[in-house]
Amino acid sequence: MWPVSVASRHAVASPRVKELAHPKLVSNAWEADWPVYTRVSKGAMTAAARERTTQLAKPKKRDFSAKQDAPPTPPQSITQFTRTAYLARPKTEHPSYLHDKPIRWAVSAGARNAVMSARLSELARPKVRKQIFEGYNPYRISSAALHTEASARLQELSIPQRVRKKR
C-alpha cells in the first residue's frame, strides 16, 4: 500500500460524492433464477389449430416430372436468336493493343556497338560509403549547419501566437 496524506484523512465528502458512493439498486423486473423449462398454460396445450393454419403449414405440392422431359423451348423469333449468338461471342482485343514483348528479342546494332563515355562510367559506379564499424557516423552534423543563424522572418514565425482560452 501507499501512504495516505493527512489532508485526505481529514477530508469531508460533498453531498454529491456521498450520493454517488451508494451502490446501484437492482431493477425490480430482474429475476435471479428463471426456471429451466417454461410453463405452458392449459389453454395453449388444449388449443386446436384452425383449418387455414394447418393448410399453410403443409408444403406445396409441385409436379416436376413434366418439366424434366420437355425439350427446351426455341426462341420465338430469329432476331432473338441472333442477339443471343451476338452476346455469346467472346470480346475482341482493341486494334491498338500491344501484347507483351517476348522474353528474347533482337538487340539493335546501335545498342551492341555503343561505347560508354568516361563521365557516364563515373556516374554508373555506386557511391562508396563507409560502414558504421569502419568509422562512419550517420548522426554527424556538419560544421556549416552548426554555425547557421535563422533569418528574421523565421525568427518571427517561430514566436507562438496568442492562445485563446476555451469557453
Coordinates of N, CA and C in Angstrom, one line a residue:
M1 N 0.8 -1.2 0.0 CA 0.0 0.0 0.0 C 0.9 1.2 0.0
W2 N 0.3 2.4 -0.2 CA 1.0 3.6 -0.3 C 0.5 4.5 0.9
P3 N 1.3 5.5 1.3 CA 0.9 6.3 2.4 C -0.2 7.3 2.0
V4 N -1.1 7.5 2.9 CA -2.2 8.4 2.7 C -1.9 9.7 3.4
S5 N -2.1 10.8 2.7 CA -1.7 12.1 3.3 C -2.7 12.5 4.4
V6 N -2.2 13.4 5.3 CA -3.0 13.9 6.4 C -4.3 14.6 5.9
A7 N -4.1 15.4 4.9 CA -5.2 16.2 4.4 C -6.4 15.3 3.8
S8 N -6.0 14.2 3.2 CA -7.0 13.3 2.7 C -7.7 12.5 3.8
R9 N -7.0 12.3 4.9 CA -7.6 11.6 6.0 C -8.7 12.4 6.7
H10 N -8.5 13.7 6.7 CA -9.5 14.6 7.4 C -10.5 15.3 6.4
A11 N -10.5 14.9 5.1 CA -11.4 15.5 4.1 C -12.8 15.1 4.4
V12 N -13.7 16.0 4.0 CA -15.2 15.8 4.2 C -15.8 15.7 2.8
A13 N -16.6 14.6 2.5 CA -17.1 14.4 1.2 C -18.3 15.3 1.0
S14 N -18.5 15.8 -0.2 CA -19.7 16.7 -0.6 C -20.9 15.8 -0.7
P15 N -22.1 16.4 -0.6 CA -23.4 15.6 -0.8 C -23.4 14.8 -2.1
R16 N -22.9 15.4 -3.2 CA -22.9 14.7 -4.5 C -22.0 13.5 -4.4
V17 N -20.9 13.6 -3.8 CA -20.0 12.4 -3.7 C -20.6 11.3 -2.9
K18 N -21.3 11.7 -1.8 CA -22.0 10.7 -0.9 C -23.1 10.0 -1.7
E19 N -23.8 10.8 -2.6 CA -24.8 10.2 -3.4 C -24.3 9.2 -4.4
L20 N -23.1 9.5 -5.0 CA -22.5 8.7 -6.0 C -21.9 7.4 -5.3
A21 N -21.6 7.5 -4.0 CA -21.0 6.4 -3.3 C -21.9 5.3 -3.0
H22 N -23.3 5.5 -3.1 CA -24.2 4.5 -2.8 C -24.2 3.5 -4.0
P23 N -24.4 2.2 -3.7 CA -24.4 1.2 -4.8 C -25.7 1.3 -5.6
K24 N -25.6 0.9 -6.9 CA -26.7 0.9 -7.8 C -27.7 -0.1 -7.4
L25 N -29.0 0.2 -7.4 CA -30.0 -0.8 -7.0 C -30.4 -1.6 -8.2
V26 N -30.7 -2.9 -7.9 CA -31.1 -3.8 -8.9 C -32.6 -3.5 -9.3
S27 N -32.8 -3.7 -10.6 CA -34.2 -3.4 -11.1 C -35.2 -4.4 -10.5
N28 N -36.4 -3.9 -10.3 CA -37.5 -4.8 -9.8 C -37.9 -5.9 -10.8
A29 N -37.7 -5.7 -12.1 CA -38.1 -6.7 -13.1 C -37.1 -7.8 -13.2
W30 N -35.9 -7.7 -12.6 CA -34.9 -8.7 -12.7 C -35.2 -9.9 -11.8
E31 N -35.2 -11.1 -12.3 CA -35.4 -12.3 -11.5 C -34.1 -13.1 -11.5
A32 N -33.7 -13.5 -10.4 CA -32.4 -14.2 -10.3 C -32.4 -15.6 -10.9
D33 N -33.3 -16.4 -10.6 CA -33.3 -17.8 -11.0 C -34.6 -18.1 -11.8
W34 N -34.4 -18.1 -13.2 CA -35.5 -18.5 -14.0 C -35.6 -20.0 -14.1
P35 N -36.8 -20.5 -14.2 CA -36.9 -22.0 -14.3 C -36.3 -22.4 -15.6
V36 N -35.8 -23.6 -15.7 CA -35.2 -24.2 -16.9 C -36.2 -24.3 -18.0
Y37 N -37.4 -24.9 -17.6 CA -38.4 -25.1 -18.6 C -39.5 -24.1 -18.4
T38 N -40.0 -23.6 -19.6 CA -41.1 -22.6 -19.5 C -42.4 -23.3 -19.2
R39 N -43.3 -22.6 -18.5 CA -44.6 -23.2 -18.2 C -45.5 -22.9 -19.4
V40 N -46.2 -23.9 -19.9 CA -47.2 -23.7 -20.9 C -48.6 -23.8 -20.3
S41 N -49.4 -22.8 -20.6 CA -50.8 -22.8 -19.9 C -51.6 -23.9 -20.5
K42 N -52.7 -24.3 -19.7 CA -53.6 -25.3 -20.1 C -54.3 -25.0 -21.4
G43 N -54.7 -23.7 -21.5 CA -55.4 -23.2 -22.7 C -54.5 -23.4 -24.0
A44 N -53.2 -23.1 -23.9 CA -52.3 -23.3 -25.0 C -52.2 -24.7 -25.4
M45 N -52.2 -25.6 -24.3 CA -52.0 -27.0 -24.6 C -53.2 -27.7 -25.2
T46 N -54.4 -27.2 -24.9 CA -55.6 -27.8 -25.4 C -56.1 -27.1 -26.7
A47 N -55.4 -26.0 -27.1 CA -55.9 -25.3 -28.3 C -55.7 -26.1 -29.6
A48 N -56.7 -25.9 -30.5 CA -56.7 -26.6 -31.8 C -56.4 -25.6 -32.9
A49 N -55.6 -25.9 -33.8 CA -55.3 -25.0 -34.9 C -56.4 -24.9 -35.9
R50 N -56.6 -23.8 -36.5 CA -57.7 -23.6 -37.4 C -57.3 -24.3 -38.8
E51 N -58.3 -24.4 -39.6 CA -58.1 -25.1 -40.9 C -57.1 -24.4 -41.8
R52 N -57.2 -23.1 -41.8 CA -56.3 -22.3 -42.7 C -54.8 -22.4 -42.2
T53 N -54.6 -22.4 -40.8 CA -53.3 -22.6 -40.3 C -52.7 -23.9 -40.7
T54 N -53.5 -25.0 -40.6 CA -52.9 -26.3 -40.9 C -52.7 -26.4 -42.4
Q55 N -53.5 -25.7 -43.2 CA -53.3 -25.7 -44.7 C -52.0 -24.9 -45.0
L56 N -51.7 -23.8 -44.4 CA -50.5 -23.1 -44.6 C -49.2 -23.8 -44.1
A57 N -49.4 -24.7 -43.1 CA -48.3 -25.4 -42.5 C -47.8 -26.5 -43.4
K58 N -48.7 -27.0 -44.3 CA -48.3 -28.2 -45.2 C -47.5 -27.6 -46.4
P59 N -46.5 -28.4 -46.9 CA -45.7 -28.0 -48.0 C -46.5 -28.0 -49.3
K60 N -46.1 -27.2 -50.2 CA -46.8 -27.1 -51.5 C -46.5 -28.4 -52.3
K61 N -47.5 -28.8 -53.1 CA -47.3 -30.0 -53.9 C -46.9 -29.5 -55.3
R62 N -45.8 -29.9 -55.8 CA -45.3 -29.5 -57.1 C -45.0 -30.7 -58.0
D63 N -45.3 -30.6 -59.3 CA -45.1 -31.6 -60.2 C -43.9 -31.3 -61.1
F64 N -42.8 -32.0 -60.8 CA -41.5 -31.7 -61.6 C -41.3 -32.6 -62.8
S65 N -42.2 -33.7 -62.9 CA -42.0 -34.7 -63.9 C -42.2 -34.1 -65.3
A66 N -43.1 -33.2 -65.5 CA -43.4 -32.6 -66.8 C -42.2 -31.7 -67.3
K67 N -41.6 -31.0 -66.4 CA -40.5 -30.1 -66.8 C -39.2 -30.8 -67.2
Q68 N -39.0 -32.0 -66.6 CA -37.7 -32.7 -66.9 C -37.7 -33.3 -68.3
D69 N -38.9 -33.8 -68.8 CA -39.0 -34.5 -70.0 C -39.2 -33.5 -71.2
A70 N -39.6 -32.3 -70.9 CA -39.9 -31.4 -72.0 C -38.7 -30.8 -72.7
P71 N -38.6 -30.7 -74.0 CA -37.4 -30.1 -74.7 C -37.4 -28.6 -74.4
P72 N -36.2 -28.0 -74.5 CA -36.1 -26.6 -74.3 C -36.8 -25.8 -75.4
T73 N -37.5 -24.8 -75.0 CA -38.3 -24.0 -76.0 C -37.4 -23.2 -76.9
P74 N -37.6 -23.2 -78.2 CA -36.7 -22.5 -79.1 C -37.1 -21.0 -79.0
P75 N -36.2 -20.1 -79.5 CA -36.5 -18.7 -79.4 C -37.7 -18.4 -80.3
Q76 N -38.5 -17.4 -79.9 CA -39.7 -17.0 -80.6 C -39.4 -16.5 -82.0
S77 N -38.4 -15.7 -82.1 CA -38.1 -15.1 -83.4 C -36.6 -15.3 -83.7
I78 N -36.2 -15.1 -85.0 CA -34.8 -15.2 -85.4 C -34.0 -14.0 -84.9
T79 N -34.6 -12.9 -84.7 CA -33.9 -11.7 -84.1 C -33.4 -12.0 -82.7
Q80 N -34.3 -12.7 -82.0 CA -33.9 -13.1 -80.6 C -32.7 -14.1 -80.6
F81 N -32.7 -15.0 -81.6 CA -31.6 -16.0 -81.7 C -30.3 -15.3 -82.1
T82 N -30.4 -14.4 -83.0 CA -29.1 -13.7 -83.5 C -28.6 -12.8 -82.4
R83 N -29.4 -12.2 -81.6 CA -29.0 -11.4 -80.4 C -28.3 -12.2 -79.4
T84 N -28.8 -13.4 -79.2 CA -28.2 -14.3 -78.2 C -26.8 -14.8 -78.7
A85 N -26.7 -15.1 -80.0 CA -25.5 -15.5 -80.6 C -24.5 -14.4 -80.6
Y86 N -24.9 -13.1 -80.8 CA -24.0 -12.0 -80.7 C -23.5 -11.8 -79.3
L87 N -24.3 -12.0 -78.3 CA -23.9 -11.8 -76.9 C -23.0 -13.0 -76.5
A88 N -23.1 -14.1 -77.1 CA -22.3 -15.3 -76.8 C -20.8 -15.2 -77.3
R89 N -20.6 -14.3 -78.3 CA -19.3 -14.2 -78.9 C -18.3 -13.6 -77.8
P90 N -17.0 -14.1 -77.9 CA -16.0 -13.5 -76.9 C -15.6 -12.1 -77.3
K91 N -15.2 -11.4 -76.3 CA -14.7 -10.0 -76.6 C -13.4 -10.0 -77.4
T92 N -13.3 -9.1 -78.4 CA -12.1 -9.0 -79.2 C -11.2 -7.9 -78.5
E93 N -9.9 -8.0 -78.9 CA -9.0 -7.1 -78.3 C -9.0 -5.8 -79.1
H94 N -8.7 -4.7 -78.5 CA -8.6 -3.4 -79.2 C -7.6 -3.4 -80.3
P95 N -7.8 -2.8 -81.4 CA -6.9 -2.8 -82.6 C -5.5 -2.3 -82.2
S96 N -5.4 -1.3 -81.3 CA -4.1 -0.8 -81.0 C -3.5 -1.4 -79.7
Y97 N -4.0 -2.5 -79.2 CA -3.5 -3.2 -78.1 C -2.1 -3.8 -78.4
L98 N -1.1 -3.6 -77.6 CA 0.2 -4.2 -77.8 C 0.4 -5.3 -76.8
H99 N 0.7 -6.5 -77.3 CA 0.9 -7.7 -76.4 C 2.3 -7.5 -75.7
D100 N 2.5 -8.3 -74.7 CA 3.8 -8.3 -74.0 C 4.9 -8.7 -75.0
K101 N 6.1 -8.1 -74.8 CA 7.2 -8.5 -75.6 C 7.7 -9.9 -75.3
P102 N 8.2 -10.6 -76.3 CA 8.7 -12.0 -76.0 C 9.9 -11.9 -75.1
I103 N 10.2 -12.9 -74.4 CA 11.3 -12.9 -73.5 C 12.6 -12.6 -74.2
R104 N 12.8 -13.2 -75.4 CA 14.0 -12.9 -76.2 C 13.6 -12.0 -77.4
W105 N 14.3 -11.0 -77.6 CA 14.1 -10.2 -78.8 C 15.4 -9.7 -79.3
A106 N 15.5 -9.2 -80.5 CA 16.7 -8.8 -81.2 C 17.2 -7.5 -80.6
V107 N 18.5 -7.4 -80.3 CA 19.2 -6.2 -79.8 C 19.7 -5.4 -81.0
S108 N 19.4 -4.1 -81.0 CA 19.7 -3.3 -82.2 C 21.3 -3.2 -82.3
A109 N 21.7 -2.9 -83.5 CA 23.2 -2.8 -83.7 C 23.7 -1.6 -83.0
G110 N 23.0 -0.5 -82.8 CA 23.4 0.6 -82.1 C 23.7 0.3 -80.6
A111 N 22.8 -0.5 -80.0 CA 23.0 -0.9 -78.6 C 24.2 -1.8 -78.5
R112 N 24.4 -2.7 -79.5 CA 25.6 -3.6 -79.4 C 26.9 -2.9 -79.5
N113 N 26.9 -1.8 -80.4 CA 28.2 -1.2 -80.6 C 28.4 0.1 -79.8
A114 N 27.6 0.4 -78.8 CA 27.6 1.6 -78.1 C 28.9 1.6 -77.2
V115 N 29.5 2.8 -77.0 CA 30.7 2.9 -76.2 C 30.3 3.9 -75.1
M116 N 30.6 3.6 -73.9 CA 30.2 4.4 -72.8 C 31.3 5.5 -72.6
S117 N 30.9 6.8 -72.3 CA 31.8 7.8 -72.1 C 32.4 7.7 -70.7
A118 N 33.5 8.4 -70.4 CA 34.1 8.4 -69.1 C 33.2 8.9 -68.0
R119 N 32.4 10.0 -68.4 CA 31.5 10.6 -67.4 C 30.4 9.7 -67.1
L120 N 29.8 9.0 -68.1 CA 28.7 8.1 -67.9 C 29.2 6.9 -67.0
S121 N 30.4 6.5 -67.3 CA 31.0 5.4 -66.5 C 31.2 5.8 -65.0
E122 N 31.6 7.0 -64.8 CA 31.8 7.6 -63.5 C 30.4 7.6 -62.7
L123 N 29.4 8.1 -63.4 CA 28.1 8.2 -62.8 C 27.4 6.8 -62.6
A124 N 27.8 5.8 -63.4 CA 27.3 4.5 -63.2 C 27.8 3.7 -62.0
R125 N 29.0 4.2 -61.5 CA 29.6 3.5 -60.4 C 28.8 3.9 -59.1
P126 N 28.6 2.9 -58.2 CA 27.9 3.2 -57.0 C 28.7 4.1 -56.0
K127 N 28.1 4.9 -55.2 CA 28.8 5.7 -54.3 C 29.4 4.8 -53.2
V128 N 30.7 5.0 -52.9 CA 31.3 4.2 -51.9 C 31.1 4.9 -50.5
R129 N 30.6 4.1 -49.6 CA 30.3 4.7 -48.2 C 30.9 3.7 -47.2
K130 N 31.4 4.3 -46.1 CA 32.0 3.6 -45.0 C 30.8 3.0 -44.2
Q131 N 31.1 1.8 -43.7 CA 30.1 1.1 -42.8 C 30.3 1.7 -41.4
I132 N 29.3 1.5 -40.6 CA 29.4 2.0 -39.2 C 30.6 1.5 -38.4
F133 N 30.9 0.2 -38.7 CA 32.1 -0.3 -38.0 C 33.4 0.2 -38.5
E134 N 33.4 0.8 -39.7 CA 34.6 1.4 -40.3 C 34.8 2.9 -39.9
G135 N 34.0 3.4 -39.0 CA 34.2 4.8 -38.6 C 33.1 5.7 -39.1
Y136 N 32.1 5.3 -39.8 CA 31.1 6.1 -40.4 C 30.1 6.5 -39.3
N137 N 29.8 7.8 -39.1 CA 28.8 8.3 -38.1 C 27.6 8.9 -38.9
P138 N 26.5 8.2 -38.9 CA 25.3 8.7 -39.6 C 24.7 9.9 -38.9
Y139 N 25.0 10.2 -37.6 CA 24.4 11.3 -36.9 C 25.3 12.5 -36.8
R140 N 26.4 12.6 -37.6 CA 27.3 13.7 -37.6 C 26.6 14.9 -38.2
I141 N 26.7 16.1 -37.5 CA 26.2 17.3 -38.1 C 27.3 18.2 -38.6
S142 N 27.2 18.7 -39.8 CA 28.3 19.4 -40.4 C 28.5 20.7 -39.7
S143 N 29.7 21.3 -39.8 CA 30.1 22.5 -39.1 C 29.3 23.7 -39.6
A144 N 28.9 23.6 -40.9 CA 28.2 24.7 -41.5 C 26.8 24.8 -40.9
A145 N 26.2 23.6 -40.7 CA 24.8 23.5 -40.1 C 24.9 24.0 -38.6
L146 N 26.0 23.8 -37.9 CA 26.1 24.2 -36.5 C 26.2 25.7 -36.4
H147 N 26.8 26.4 -37.4 CA 27.0 27.9 -37.3 C 26.0 28.7 -38.0
T148 N 25.0 28.1 -38.6 CA 23.9 28.9 -39.3 C 23.0 29.6 -38.3
E149 N 22.5 30.8 -38.7 CA 21.5 31.5 -37.9 C 20.2 31.7 -38.7
A150 N 19.1 31.7 -38.0 CA 17.8 31.8 -38.7 C 17.6 33.2 -39.1
S151 N 16.9 33.4 -40.2 CA 16.6 34.7 -40.8 C 15.6 35.4 -39.9
A152 N 15.4 36.7 -40.1 CA 14.4 37.5 -39.3 C 13.0 37.0 -39.5
R153 N 12.7 36.5 -40.7 CA 11.3 36.0 -41.0 C 11.1 34.7 -40.2
L154 N 12.1 33.8 -40.2 CA 12.0 32.6 -39.5 C 11.9 32.8 -38.0
Q155 N 12.6 33.8 -37.5 CA 12.5 34.2 -36.1 C 11.1 34.6 -35.7
E156 N 10.5 35.4 -36.7 CA 9.2 36.0 -36.5 C 8.1 34.8 -36.5
L157 N 8.3 33.9 -37.4 CA 7.4 32.8 -37.5 C 7.5 31.8 -36.3
S158 N 8.6 31.8 -35.7 CA 8.8 30.8 -34.6 C 8.2 31.3 -33.3
I159 N 7.8 32.6 -33.2 CA 7.2 33.1 -32.0 C 5.7 32.6 -31.9
P160 N 5.3 32.0 -30.8 CA 3.9 31.4 -30.8 C 2.9 32.6 -30.7
Q161 N 1.8 32.3 -31.4 CA 0.7 33.3 -31.4 C 0.0 33.2 -30.1
R162 N -0.8 34.2 -29.8 CA -1.6 34.3 -28.6 C -2.6 33.1 -28.6
V163 N -2.6 32.4 -27.5 CA -3.5 31.3 -27.4 C -4.8 31.7 -26.8
R164 N -5.9 31.4 -27.4 CA -7.2 31.8 -26.9 C -7.7 30.8 -25.9
K165 N -8.4 31.2 -24.9 CA -9.0 30.3 -23.8 C -10.3 29.8 -24.4
K166 N -10.5 28.5 -24.0 CA -11.8 27.8 -24.4 C -12.9 28.4 -23.5
R167 N -14.1 28.5 -24.1 CA -15.2 29.0 -23.4 C -15.9 27.9 -22.7

